[in-house]
Short mmCIF file of C-alpha atoms and ligand atoms in Angstrom, two decimals:
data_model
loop_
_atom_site.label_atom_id
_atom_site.label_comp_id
_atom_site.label_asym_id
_atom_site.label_seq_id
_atom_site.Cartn_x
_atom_site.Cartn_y
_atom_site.Cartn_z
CA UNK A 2 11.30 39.11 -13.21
CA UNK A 3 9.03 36.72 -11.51
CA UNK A 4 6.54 34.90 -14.05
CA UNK A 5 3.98 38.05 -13.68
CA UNK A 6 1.37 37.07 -15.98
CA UNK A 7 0.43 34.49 -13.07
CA UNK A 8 0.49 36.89 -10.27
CA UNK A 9 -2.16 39.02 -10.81
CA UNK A 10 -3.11 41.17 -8.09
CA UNK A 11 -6.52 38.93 -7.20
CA UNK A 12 -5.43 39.01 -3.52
CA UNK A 13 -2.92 39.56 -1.05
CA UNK A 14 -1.47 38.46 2.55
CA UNK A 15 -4.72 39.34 4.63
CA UNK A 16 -7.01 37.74 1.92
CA UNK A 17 -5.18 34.53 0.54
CA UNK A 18 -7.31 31.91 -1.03
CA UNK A 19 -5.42 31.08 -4.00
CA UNK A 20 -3.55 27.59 -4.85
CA UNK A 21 -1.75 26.16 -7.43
CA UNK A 22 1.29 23.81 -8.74
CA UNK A 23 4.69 24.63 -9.80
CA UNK A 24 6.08 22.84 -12.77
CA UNK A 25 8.13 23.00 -15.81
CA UNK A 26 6.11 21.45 -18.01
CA UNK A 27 3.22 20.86 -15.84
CA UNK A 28 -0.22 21.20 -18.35
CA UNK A 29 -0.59 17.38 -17.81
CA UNK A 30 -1.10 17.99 -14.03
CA UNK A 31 -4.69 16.67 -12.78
CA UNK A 32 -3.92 18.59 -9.50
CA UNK A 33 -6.12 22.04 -10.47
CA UNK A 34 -9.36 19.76 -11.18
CA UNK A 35 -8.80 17.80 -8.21
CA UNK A 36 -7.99 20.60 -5.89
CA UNK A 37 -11.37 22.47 -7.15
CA UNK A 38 -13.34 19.86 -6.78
CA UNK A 39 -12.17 19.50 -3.22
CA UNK A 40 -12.39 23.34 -2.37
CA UNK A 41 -15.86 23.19 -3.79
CA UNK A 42 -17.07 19.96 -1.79
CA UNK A 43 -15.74 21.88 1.71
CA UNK A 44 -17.82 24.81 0.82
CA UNK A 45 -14.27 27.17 -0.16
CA UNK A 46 -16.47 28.57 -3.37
CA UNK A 47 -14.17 31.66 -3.38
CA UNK A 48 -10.73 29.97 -3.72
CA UNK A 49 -8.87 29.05 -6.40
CA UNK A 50 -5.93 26.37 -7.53
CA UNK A 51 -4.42 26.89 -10.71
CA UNK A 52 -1.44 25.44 -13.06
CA UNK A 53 1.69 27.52 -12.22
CA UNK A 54 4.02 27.08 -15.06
CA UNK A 55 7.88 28.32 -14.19
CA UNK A 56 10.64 27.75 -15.38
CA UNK A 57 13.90 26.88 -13.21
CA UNK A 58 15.44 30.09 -14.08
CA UNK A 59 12.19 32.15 -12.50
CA UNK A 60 11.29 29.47 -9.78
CA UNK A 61 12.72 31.55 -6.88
CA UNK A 62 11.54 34.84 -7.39
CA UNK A 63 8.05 33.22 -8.52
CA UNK A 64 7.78 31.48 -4.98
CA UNK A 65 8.81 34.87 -3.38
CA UNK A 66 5.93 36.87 -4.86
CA UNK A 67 3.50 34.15 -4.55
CA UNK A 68 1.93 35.19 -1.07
CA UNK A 69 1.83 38.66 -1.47
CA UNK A 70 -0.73 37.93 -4.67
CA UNK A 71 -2.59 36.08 -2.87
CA UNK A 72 -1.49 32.28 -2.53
CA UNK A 73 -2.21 30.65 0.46
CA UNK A 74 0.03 27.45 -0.47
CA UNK A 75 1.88 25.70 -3.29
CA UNK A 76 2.25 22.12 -4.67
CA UNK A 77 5.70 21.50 -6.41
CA UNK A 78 6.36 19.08 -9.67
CA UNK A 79 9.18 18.38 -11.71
CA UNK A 80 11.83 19.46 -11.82
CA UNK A 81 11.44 22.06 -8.82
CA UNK A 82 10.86 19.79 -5.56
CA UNK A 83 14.74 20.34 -4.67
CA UNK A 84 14.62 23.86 -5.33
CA UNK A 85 11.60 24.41 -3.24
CA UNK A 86 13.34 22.59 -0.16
CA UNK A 87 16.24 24.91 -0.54
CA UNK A 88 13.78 28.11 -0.49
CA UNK A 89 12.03 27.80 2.24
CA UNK A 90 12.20 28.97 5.98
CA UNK A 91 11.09 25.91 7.23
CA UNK A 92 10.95 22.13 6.94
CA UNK A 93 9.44 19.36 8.18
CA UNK A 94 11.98 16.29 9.13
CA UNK A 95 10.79 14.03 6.35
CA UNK A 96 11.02 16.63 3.79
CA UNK A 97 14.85 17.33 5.06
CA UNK A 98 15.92 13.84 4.81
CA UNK A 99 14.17 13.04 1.38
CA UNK A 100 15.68 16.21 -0.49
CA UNK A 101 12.67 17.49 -1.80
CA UNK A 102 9.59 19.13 -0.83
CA UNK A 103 6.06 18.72 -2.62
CA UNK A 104 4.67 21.49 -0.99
CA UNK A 105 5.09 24.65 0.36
CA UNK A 106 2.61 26.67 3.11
CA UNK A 107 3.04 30.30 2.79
CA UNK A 108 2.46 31.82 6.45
CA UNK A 109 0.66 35.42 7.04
CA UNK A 110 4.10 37.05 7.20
CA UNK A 111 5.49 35.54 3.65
CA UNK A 112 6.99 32.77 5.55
CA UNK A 113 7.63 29.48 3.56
CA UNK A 114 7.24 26.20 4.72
CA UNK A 115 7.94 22.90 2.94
CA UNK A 116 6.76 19.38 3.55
CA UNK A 117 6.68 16.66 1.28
CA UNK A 118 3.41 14.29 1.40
CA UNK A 119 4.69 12.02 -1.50
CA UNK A 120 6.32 9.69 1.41
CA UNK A 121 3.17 9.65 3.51
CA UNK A 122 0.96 9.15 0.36
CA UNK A 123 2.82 5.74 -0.81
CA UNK A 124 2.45 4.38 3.00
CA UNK A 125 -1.21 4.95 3.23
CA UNK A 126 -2.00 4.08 0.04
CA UNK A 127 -0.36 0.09 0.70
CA UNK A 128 -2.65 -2.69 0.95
CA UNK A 129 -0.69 -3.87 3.98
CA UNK A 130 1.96 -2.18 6.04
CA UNK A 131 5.49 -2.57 5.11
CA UNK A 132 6.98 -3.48 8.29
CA UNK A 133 9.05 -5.88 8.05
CA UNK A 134 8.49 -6.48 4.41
CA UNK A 135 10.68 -6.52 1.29
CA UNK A 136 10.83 -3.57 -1.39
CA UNK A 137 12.39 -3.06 -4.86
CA UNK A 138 11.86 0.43 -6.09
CA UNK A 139 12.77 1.15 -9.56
CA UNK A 140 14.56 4.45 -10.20
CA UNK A 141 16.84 7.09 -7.76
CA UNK A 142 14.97 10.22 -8.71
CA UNK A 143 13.21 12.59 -5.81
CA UNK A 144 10.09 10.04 -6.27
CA UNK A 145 12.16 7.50 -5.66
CA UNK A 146 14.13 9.13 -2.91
CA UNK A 147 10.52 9.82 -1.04
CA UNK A 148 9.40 5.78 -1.64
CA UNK A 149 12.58 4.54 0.11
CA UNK A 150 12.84 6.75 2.67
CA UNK A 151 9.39 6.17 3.69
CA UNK A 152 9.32 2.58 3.33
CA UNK A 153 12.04 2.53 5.44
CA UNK A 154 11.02 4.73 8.25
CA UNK A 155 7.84 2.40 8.29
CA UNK A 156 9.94 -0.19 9.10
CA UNK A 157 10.36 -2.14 6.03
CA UNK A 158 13.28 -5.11 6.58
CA UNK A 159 15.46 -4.29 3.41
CA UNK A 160 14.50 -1.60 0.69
CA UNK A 161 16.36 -2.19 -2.92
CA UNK A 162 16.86 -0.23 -5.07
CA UNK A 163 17.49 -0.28 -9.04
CA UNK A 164 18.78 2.23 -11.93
CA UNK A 165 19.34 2.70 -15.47
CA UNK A 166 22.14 4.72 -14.47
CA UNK A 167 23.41 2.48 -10.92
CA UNK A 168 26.08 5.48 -10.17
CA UNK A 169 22.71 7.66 -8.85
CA UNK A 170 21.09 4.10 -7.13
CA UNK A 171 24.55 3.90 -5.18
CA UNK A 172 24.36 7.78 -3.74
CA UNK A 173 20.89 7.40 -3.07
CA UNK A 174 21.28 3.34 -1.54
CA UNK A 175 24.49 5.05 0.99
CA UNK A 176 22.74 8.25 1.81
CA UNK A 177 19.29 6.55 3.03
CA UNK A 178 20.37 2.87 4.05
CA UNK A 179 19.16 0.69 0.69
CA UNK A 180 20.66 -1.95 -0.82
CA UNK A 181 22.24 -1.40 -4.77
CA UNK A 182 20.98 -4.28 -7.02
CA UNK A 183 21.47 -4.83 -10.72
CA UNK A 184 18.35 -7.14 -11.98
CA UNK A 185 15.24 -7.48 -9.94
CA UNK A 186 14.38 -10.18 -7.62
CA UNK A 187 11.04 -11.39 -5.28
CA UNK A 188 9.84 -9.00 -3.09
CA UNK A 189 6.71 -8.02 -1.23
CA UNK A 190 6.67 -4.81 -2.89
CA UNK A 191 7.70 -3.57 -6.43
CA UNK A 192 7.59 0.21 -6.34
CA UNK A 193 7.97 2.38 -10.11
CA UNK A 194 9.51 5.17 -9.34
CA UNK A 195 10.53 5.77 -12.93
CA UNK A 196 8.57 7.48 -15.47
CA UNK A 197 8.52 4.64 -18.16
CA UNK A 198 4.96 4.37 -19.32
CA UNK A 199 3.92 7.28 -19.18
CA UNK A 200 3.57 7.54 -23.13
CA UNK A 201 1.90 3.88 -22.88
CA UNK A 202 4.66 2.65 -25.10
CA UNK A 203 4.85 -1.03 -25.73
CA UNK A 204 8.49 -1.55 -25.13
CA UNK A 205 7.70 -0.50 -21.39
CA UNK A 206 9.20 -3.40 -19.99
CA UNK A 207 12.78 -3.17 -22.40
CA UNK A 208 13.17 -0.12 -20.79
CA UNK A 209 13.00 -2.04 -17.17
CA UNK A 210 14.86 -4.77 -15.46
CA UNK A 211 11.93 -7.92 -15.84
CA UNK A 212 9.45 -8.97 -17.71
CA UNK A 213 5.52 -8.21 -17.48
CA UNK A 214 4.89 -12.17 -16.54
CA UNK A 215 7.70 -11.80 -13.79
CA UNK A 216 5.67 -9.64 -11.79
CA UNK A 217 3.79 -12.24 -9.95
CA UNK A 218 7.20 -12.16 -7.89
CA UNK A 219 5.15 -9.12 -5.84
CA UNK A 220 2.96 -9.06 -3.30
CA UNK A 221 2.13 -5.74 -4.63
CA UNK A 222 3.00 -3.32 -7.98
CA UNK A 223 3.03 0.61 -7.02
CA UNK A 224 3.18 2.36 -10.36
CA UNK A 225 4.06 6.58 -9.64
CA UNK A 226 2.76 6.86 -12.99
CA UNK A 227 -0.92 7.98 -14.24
CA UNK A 228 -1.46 8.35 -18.05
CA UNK A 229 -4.55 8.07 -20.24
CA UNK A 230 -5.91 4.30 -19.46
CA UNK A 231 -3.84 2.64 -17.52
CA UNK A 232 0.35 1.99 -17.87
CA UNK A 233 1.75 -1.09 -18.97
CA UNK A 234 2.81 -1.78 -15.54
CA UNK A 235 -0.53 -1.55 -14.15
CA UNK A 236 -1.66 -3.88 -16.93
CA UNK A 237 0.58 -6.45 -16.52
CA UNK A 238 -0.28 -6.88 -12.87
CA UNK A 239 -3.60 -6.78 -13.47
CA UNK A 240 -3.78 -9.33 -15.63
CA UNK A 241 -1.84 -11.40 -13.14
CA UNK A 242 -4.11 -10.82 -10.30
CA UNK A 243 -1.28 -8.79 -8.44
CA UNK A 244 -2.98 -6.07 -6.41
CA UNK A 245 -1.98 -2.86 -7.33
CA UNK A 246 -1.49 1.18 -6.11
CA UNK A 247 -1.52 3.50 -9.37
CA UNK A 248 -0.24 6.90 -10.01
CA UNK A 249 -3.87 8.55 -9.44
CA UNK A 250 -4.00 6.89 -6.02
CA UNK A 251 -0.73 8.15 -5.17
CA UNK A 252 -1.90 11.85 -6.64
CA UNK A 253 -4.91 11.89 -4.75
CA UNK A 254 -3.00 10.53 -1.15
CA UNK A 255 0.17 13.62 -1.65
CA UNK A 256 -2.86 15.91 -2.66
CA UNK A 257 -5.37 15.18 -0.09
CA UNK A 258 -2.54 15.93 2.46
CA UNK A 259 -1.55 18.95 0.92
CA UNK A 260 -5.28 19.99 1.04
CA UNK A 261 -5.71 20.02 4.89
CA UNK A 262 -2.42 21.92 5.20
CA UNK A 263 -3.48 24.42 2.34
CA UNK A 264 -6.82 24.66 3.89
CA UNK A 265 -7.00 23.57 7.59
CA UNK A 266 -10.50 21.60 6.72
CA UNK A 267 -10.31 17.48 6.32
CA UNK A 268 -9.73 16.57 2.23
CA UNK A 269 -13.03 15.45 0.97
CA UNK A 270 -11.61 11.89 -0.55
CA UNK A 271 -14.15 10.92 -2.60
CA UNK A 272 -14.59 13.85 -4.32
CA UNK A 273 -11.06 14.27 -5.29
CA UNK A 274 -10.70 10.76 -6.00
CA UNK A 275 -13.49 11.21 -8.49
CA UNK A 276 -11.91 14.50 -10.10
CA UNK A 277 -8.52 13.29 -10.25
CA UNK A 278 -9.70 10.22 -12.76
CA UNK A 279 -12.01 12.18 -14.76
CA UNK A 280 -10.35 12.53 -18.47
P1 NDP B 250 13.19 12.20 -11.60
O1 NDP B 250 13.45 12.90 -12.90
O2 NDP B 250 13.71 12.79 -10.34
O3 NDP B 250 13.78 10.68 -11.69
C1 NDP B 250 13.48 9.87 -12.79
C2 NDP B 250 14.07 8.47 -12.58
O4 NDP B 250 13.58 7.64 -13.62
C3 NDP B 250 15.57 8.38 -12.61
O5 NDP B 250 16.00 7.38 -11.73
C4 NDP B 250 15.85 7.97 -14.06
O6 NDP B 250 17.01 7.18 -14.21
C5 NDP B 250 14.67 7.07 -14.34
N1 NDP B 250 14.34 7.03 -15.76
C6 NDP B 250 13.97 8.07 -16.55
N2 NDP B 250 13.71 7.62 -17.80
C7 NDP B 250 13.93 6.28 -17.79
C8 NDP B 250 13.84 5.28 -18.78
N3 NDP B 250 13.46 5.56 -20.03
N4 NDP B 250 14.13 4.01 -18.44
C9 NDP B 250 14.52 3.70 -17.16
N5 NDP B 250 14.64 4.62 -16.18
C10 NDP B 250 14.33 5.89 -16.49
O7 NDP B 250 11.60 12.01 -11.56
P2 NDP B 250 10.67 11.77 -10.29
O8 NDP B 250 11.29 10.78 -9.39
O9 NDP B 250 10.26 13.07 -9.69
O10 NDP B 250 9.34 11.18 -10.98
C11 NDP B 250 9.34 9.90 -11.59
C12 NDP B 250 7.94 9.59 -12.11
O11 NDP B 250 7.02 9.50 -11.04
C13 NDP B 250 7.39 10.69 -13.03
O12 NDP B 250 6.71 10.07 -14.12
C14 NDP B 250 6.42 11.45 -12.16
O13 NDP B 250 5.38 12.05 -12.90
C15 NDP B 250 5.89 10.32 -11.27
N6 NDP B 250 5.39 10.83 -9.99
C16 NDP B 250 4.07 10.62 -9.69
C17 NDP B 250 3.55 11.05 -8.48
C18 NDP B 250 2.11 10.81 -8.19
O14 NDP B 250 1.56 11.47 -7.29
N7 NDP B 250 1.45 9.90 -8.89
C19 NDP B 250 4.38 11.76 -7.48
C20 NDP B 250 5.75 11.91 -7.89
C21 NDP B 250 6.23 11.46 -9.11
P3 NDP B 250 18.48 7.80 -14.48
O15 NDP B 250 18.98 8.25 -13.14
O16 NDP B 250 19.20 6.63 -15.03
O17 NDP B 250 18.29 8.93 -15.46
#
């Protein structure tokens, strides 16, 4: 049975104004306080987004009740992005060719569409565009599977890619057109698509292929992950002088997208961007 404790009848097709994320565990998700702030800056008092948590085993039949109780639209976390590709009706082109989907748009009829906005999110949030440029991206998870596809449909020259485990790098590197590399080397962009730091541990960098003085090699650090204060990654850079992207940038660029689908009114940026930090 669908997770039923988080489908109360509060609405239904004709009157949907209810939001939320899907994840497994997803209480560490700054989505809801983001995504209220934002409803509440464009004037959407009456609507709702909440924390959705499902497990894989109830994920499908979740999604399928979802409308009818009201939900207007979805964003999807770990580990369901694949899943919610697979479920829906419809998808756009990016979402198709990445794997995954971020979020899904529930139509007036139940229909389910899926779109990811993690790709999009990385591109705008750059400091310069990556065409023509150089990438490493650490990790072959669906994050990472969104960075390289979208660097590379930006036009970036040559996209690398590095993993613990290289066996997943290599799918990923002959599926979407990257090149497989065991250590890391110069590039214009160094892209964590990993989720080491997250627990702000000091053996970060052990856990990656260089060292935090080595990251001067970048143009520009892109850390996927937010945590309390900021990740070792992040840090490093910093202290370097390397400009950098962080995980709440990246949160608020995939959100703020999934808001004007959602919602059909223009993401109030600042607003989110404030919520989205807030502790
Ligand atoms: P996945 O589980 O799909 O992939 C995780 C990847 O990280 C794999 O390549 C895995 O390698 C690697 N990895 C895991 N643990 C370690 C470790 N200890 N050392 C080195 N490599 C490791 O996760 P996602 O791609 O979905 O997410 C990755 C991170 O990005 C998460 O922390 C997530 O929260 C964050 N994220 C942030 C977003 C934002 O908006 N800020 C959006 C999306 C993701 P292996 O294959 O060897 O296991």
């Amino acid at each position: 049975m669908a997770a039923a404790h988080l489908l109360s009848a509060e609405g239904s097709l004709g009157d949907r104004t209810r939001l939320g994320v899907l994840g497994w565990p997803v209480a560490h998700s700054r989505s809801p306080q983001m995504h209220n702030a934002a409803l509440q800056a464009v004037g959407l008092s009456g609507w709702r987004y909440q924390l959705l948590p499902v497990p894989p085993e109830l994920f499908a039949e979740t999604v399928a009740a979802l409308p009818q109780a009201g939900f207007r639209g979805a964003n999807v976390t770990i580990p369901h992005k694949q899943t919610a590709l697979a479920l829906a009706d419809e998808a756009s082109d990016a979402a198709r060719a990445i794997g995954a989907a971020n979020t899904l748009v529930f139509d007036e009829h139940g229909g389910i569409y899926a779109e990811n906005t993690d790709a999009p999110a990385l591109i705008d949030a750059l400091p310069f565009s990556p065409e023509g440029r150089t990438a490493l991206v650490l990790g072959a998870g669906g994050s990472a599977r969104a960075a390289v596809w979208a660097l590379l449909a930006a036009g970036a020259s040559e996209v690398r890619v590095w993993n613990r485990h290289p066996i997943r790098a290599e799918e990923l590197c002959a599926e979407l057109g990257a090149q497989l590399v065991a250590d890391a080397g110069p590039a214009d962009l160094l892209v964590n698509c990993t989720p080491v730091g997250l627990d702000a541990e000091p053996a970060a960098f052990k856990q990656l292929p260089l060292e935090a003085d080595e990251l001067a090699m970048f143009e520009c650090v892109v850390d996927l992950v937010y945590a309390h204060g900021e990740t070792p990654l992040v840090q490093a850079a910093h202290a370097l002088g390397v400009p950098v992207v962080d995980g709440i940038d990246l949160l608020v660029g995939q959100g703020a997208i999934s808001f004007e689908r959602f919602t059909g009114r223009s993401a109030p940026l600042q607003e989110m961007r404030t919520a989205a930090r807030a502790r």
